Short mmCIF file of C-alpha atoms in Angstrom, two decimals:
data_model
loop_
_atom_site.label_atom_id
_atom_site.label_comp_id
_atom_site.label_asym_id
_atom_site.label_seq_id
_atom_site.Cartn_x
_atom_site.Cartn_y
_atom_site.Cartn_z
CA UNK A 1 216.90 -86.60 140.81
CA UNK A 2 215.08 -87.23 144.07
CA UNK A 3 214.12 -83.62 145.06
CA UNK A 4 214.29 -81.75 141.93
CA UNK A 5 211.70 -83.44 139.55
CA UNK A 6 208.28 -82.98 138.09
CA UNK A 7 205.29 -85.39 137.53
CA UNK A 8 202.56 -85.17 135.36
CA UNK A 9 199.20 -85.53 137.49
CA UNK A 10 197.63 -88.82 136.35
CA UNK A 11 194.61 -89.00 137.95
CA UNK A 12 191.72 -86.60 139.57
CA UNK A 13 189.20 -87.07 142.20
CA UNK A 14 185.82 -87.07 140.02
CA UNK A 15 184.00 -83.49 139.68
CA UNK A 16 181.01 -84.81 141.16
CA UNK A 17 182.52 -85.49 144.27
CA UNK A 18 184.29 -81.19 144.34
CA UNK A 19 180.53 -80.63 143.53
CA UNK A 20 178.80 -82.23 146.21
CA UNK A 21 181.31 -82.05 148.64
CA UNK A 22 181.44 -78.14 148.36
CA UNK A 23 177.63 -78.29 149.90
CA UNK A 24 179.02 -80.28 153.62
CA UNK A 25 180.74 -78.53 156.23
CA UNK A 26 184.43 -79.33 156.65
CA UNK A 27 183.67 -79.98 160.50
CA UNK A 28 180.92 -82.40 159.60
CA UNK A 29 183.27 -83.62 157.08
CA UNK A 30 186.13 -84.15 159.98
CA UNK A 31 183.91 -85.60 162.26
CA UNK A 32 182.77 -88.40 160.40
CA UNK A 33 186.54 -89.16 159.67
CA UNK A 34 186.97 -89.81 163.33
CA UNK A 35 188.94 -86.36 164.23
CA UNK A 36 191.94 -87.70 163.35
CA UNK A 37 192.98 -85.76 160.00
CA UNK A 38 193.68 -81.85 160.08
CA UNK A 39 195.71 -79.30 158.04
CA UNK A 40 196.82 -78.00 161.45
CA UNK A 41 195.40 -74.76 163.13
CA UNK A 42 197.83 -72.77 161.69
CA UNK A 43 196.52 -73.20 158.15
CA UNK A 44 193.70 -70.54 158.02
CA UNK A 45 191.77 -68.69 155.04
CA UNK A 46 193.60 -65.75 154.22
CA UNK A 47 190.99 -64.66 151.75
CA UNK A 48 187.49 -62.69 151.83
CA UNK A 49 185.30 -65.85 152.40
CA UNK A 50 184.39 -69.13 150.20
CA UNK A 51 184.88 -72.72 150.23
CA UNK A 52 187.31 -74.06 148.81
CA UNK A 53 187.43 -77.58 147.06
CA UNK A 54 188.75 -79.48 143.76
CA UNK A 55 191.86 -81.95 143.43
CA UNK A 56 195.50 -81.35 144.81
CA UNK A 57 198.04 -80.47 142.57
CA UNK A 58 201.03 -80.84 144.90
CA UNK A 59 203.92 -78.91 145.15
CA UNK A 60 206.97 -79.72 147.30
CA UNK A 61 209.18 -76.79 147.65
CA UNK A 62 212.58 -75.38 149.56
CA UNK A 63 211.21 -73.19 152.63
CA UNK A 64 211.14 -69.63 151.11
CA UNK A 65 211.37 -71.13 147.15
CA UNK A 66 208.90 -70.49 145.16
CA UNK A 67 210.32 -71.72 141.42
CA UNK A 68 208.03 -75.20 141.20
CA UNK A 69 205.05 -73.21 142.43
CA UNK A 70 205.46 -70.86 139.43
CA UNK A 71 205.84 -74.26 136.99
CA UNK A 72 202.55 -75.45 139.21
CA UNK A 73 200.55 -72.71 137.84
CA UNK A 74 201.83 -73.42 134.04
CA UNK A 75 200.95 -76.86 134.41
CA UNK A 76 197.57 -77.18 136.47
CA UNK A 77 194.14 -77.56 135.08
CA UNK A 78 191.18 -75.73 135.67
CA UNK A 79 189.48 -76.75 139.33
CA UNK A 80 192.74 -77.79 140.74
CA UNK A 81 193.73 -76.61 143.97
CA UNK A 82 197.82 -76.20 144.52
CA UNK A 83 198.67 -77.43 147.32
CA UNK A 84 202.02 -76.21 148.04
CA UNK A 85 204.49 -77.99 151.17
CA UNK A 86 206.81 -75.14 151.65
CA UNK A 87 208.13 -76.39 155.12
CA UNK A 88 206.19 -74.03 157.01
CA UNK A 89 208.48 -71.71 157.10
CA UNK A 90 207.22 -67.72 157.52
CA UNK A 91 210.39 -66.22 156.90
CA UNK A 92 209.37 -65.57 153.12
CA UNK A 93 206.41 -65.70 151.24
CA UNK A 94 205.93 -68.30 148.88
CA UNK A 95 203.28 -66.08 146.59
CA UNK A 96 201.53 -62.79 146.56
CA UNK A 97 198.80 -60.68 144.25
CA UNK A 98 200.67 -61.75 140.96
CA UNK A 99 200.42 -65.18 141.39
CA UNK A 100 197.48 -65.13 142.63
CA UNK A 101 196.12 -63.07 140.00
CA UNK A 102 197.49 -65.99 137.41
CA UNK A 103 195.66 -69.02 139.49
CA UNK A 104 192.62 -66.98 139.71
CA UNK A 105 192.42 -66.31 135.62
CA UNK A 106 193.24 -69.72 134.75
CA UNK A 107 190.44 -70.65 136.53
CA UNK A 108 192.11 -72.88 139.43
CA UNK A 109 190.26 -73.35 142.33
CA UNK A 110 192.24 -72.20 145.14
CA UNK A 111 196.03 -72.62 146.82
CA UNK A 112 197.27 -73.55 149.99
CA UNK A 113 200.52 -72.83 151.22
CA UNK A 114 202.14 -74.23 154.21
CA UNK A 115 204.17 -71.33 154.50
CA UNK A 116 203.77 -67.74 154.21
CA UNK A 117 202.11 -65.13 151.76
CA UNK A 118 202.56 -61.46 150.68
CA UNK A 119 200.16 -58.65 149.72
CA UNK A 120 197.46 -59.89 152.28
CA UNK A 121 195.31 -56.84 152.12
CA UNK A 122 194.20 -57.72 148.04
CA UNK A 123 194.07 -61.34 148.89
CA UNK A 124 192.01 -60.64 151.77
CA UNK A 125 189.55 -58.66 150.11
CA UNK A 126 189.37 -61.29 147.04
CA UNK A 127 187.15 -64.14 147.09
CA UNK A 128 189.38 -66.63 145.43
CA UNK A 129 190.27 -69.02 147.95
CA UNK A 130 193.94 -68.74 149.58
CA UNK A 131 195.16 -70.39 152.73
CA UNK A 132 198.47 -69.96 154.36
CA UNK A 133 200.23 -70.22 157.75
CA UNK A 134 201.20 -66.88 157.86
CA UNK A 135 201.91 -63.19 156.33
CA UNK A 136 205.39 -61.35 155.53
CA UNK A 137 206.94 -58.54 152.92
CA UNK A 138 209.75 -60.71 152.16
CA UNK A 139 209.69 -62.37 148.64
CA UNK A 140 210.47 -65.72 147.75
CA UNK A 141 213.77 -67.02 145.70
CA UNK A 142 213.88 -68.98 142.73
CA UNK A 143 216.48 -71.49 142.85
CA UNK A 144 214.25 -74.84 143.51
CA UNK A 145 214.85 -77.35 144.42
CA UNK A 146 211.27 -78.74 144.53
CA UNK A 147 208.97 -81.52 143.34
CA UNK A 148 205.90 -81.29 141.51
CA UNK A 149 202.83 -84.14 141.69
CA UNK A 150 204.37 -85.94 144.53
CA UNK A 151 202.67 -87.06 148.27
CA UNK A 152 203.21 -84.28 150.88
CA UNK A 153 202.17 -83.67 154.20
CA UNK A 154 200.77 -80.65 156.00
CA UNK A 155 201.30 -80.68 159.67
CA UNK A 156 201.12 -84.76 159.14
CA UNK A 157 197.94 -84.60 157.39
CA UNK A 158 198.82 -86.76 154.32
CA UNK A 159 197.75 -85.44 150.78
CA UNK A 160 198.15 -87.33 147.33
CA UNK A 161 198.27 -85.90 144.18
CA UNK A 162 194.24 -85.73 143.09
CA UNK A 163 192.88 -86.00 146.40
CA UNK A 164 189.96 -84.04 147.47
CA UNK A 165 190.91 -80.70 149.05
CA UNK A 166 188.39 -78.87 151.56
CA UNK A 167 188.67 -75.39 153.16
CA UNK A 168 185.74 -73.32 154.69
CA UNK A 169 186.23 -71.00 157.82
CA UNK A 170 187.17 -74.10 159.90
CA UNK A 171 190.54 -74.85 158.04
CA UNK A 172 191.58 -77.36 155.48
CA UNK A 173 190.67 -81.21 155.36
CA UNK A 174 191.82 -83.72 152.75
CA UNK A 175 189.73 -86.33 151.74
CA UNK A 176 191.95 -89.37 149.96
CA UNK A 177 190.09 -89.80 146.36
CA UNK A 178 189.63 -93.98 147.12
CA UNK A 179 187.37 -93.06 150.09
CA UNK A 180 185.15 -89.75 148.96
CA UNK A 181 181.85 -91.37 147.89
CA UNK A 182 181.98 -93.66 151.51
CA UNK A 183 183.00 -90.41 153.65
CA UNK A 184 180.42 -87.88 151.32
CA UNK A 185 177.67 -90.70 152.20
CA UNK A 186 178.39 -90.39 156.12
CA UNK A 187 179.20 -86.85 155.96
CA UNK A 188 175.96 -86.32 154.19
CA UNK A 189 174.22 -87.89 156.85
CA UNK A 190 175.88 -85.80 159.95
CA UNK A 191 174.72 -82.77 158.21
CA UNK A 192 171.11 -83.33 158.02
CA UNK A 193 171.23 -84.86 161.70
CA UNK A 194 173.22 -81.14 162.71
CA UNK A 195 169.90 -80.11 161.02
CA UNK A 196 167.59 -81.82 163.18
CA UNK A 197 169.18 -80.65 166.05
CA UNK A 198 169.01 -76.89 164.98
CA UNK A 199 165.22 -76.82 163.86
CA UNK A 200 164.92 -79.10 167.52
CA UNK A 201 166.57 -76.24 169.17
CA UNK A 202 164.00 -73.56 167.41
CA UNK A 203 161.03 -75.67 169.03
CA UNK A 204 162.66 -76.34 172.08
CA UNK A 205 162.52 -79.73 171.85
CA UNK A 206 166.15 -80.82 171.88
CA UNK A 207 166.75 -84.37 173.83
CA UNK A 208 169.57 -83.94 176.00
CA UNK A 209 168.83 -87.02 178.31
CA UNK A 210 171.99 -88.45 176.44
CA UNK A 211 174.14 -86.41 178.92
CA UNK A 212 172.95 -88.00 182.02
CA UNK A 213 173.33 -91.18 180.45
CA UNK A 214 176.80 -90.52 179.64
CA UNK A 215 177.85 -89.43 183.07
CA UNK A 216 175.71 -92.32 184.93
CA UNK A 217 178.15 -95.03 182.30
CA UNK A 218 181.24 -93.04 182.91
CA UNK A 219 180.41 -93.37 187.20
CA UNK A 220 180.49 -89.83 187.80
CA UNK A 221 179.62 -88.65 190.98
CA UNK A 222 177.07 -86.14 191.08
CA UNK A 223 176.73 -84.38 194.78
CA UNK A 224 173.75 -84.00 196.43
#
């Protein structure tokens, strides 16, 4: 039945990809994919610090049901991230300290939750990577329905099942698995230019002529 079903996930973006990916900022990262994909502001690390990175195992559940994210952790490999659409609801929270304690031992990567946690004071002061949209004392219920392994979408930012999944202090960013070794190669590149311009600033030898460029194309004005 269309909103009550569970799919195996049949394919994974290559561990190479978690692995070198994990080294690039998410911002250099976003950039590079013109600016135009985002978990929304709202999604923000709720844990003690850490990237976060491996393949999506998605979860689309009720606002303020947390049944299919329980079967998530049952069925998810080690390195996957669950990536849970719970409507963005922060009425209640979708998972706390025991579920979290689960992901952690079986050696997931991470979860997101569009949605809402509980027990933020151990998450927070746990490095295993959590993001949510928000924080309340009011548990979950376990009725479903839900869907497991399907495409979701955080704040429109699209994310298939196996995907690449990025969170640093910045947010969350999804790279789709067809594209990673195209955006890692550009990405790649941004960051060691970022790193020109840092050891430029050091030496005081940054070229900012590019500004006056830009305003002389644009026609602005500049009073004498």
């Amino acid at each position: 039945m269309i909103g009550f079903r569970i799919f195996p996930l049949q394919s994974r973006i290559d561990a190479q990809w978690v692995k070198k990916f994990k080294t690039i900022p998410v911002a250099n990262v976003s950039d590079v994919m013109a600016r135009m994909s985002a978990g929304g502001i709202c999604l923000r690390p709720m844990h003690a610090g850490g990237v976060l990175a491996g393949p999506a195992f998605t979860v689309k559940t009720r606002p303020g049901d947390n049944l299919m994210v329980h079967k998530a952790l049952s069925m998810a490999a080690p390195g996957d991230v669950i990536v849970v659409d719970a409507g963005g609801d922060l009425t209640n929270a979708i998972i706390g300290e025991i579920m979290t304690a689960t992901a952690e031992r079986r050696g997931l990567a991470g979860i997101v939750i569009h949605g809402a946690i509980r027990d933020a004071g151990t998450i927070a002061k746990n490095g295993f990577p959590v993001y949510a949209g928000g924080v309340t004392h009011r548990g979950p219920y376990k009725d479903g329905p839900g869907e497991i392994n399907v495409p979701i979408s955080l704040n429109g930012m699209v994310i298939q099942p196996g995907d690449l999944v990025l969170g640093d202090e910045d947010g969350l960013l999804c790279v789709p698995m067809e594209e990673a070794a195209a955006v890692y190669e550009a990405a790649h590149a941004k960051h060691e230019l970022e790193a020109q311009i840092l050891a430029d600033i050091a030496q005081d030898k940054l070229d900012t002529d590019w500004i006056d460029q830009a305003l002389t194309r644009l026609n602005c004005e500049v009073m004498k």
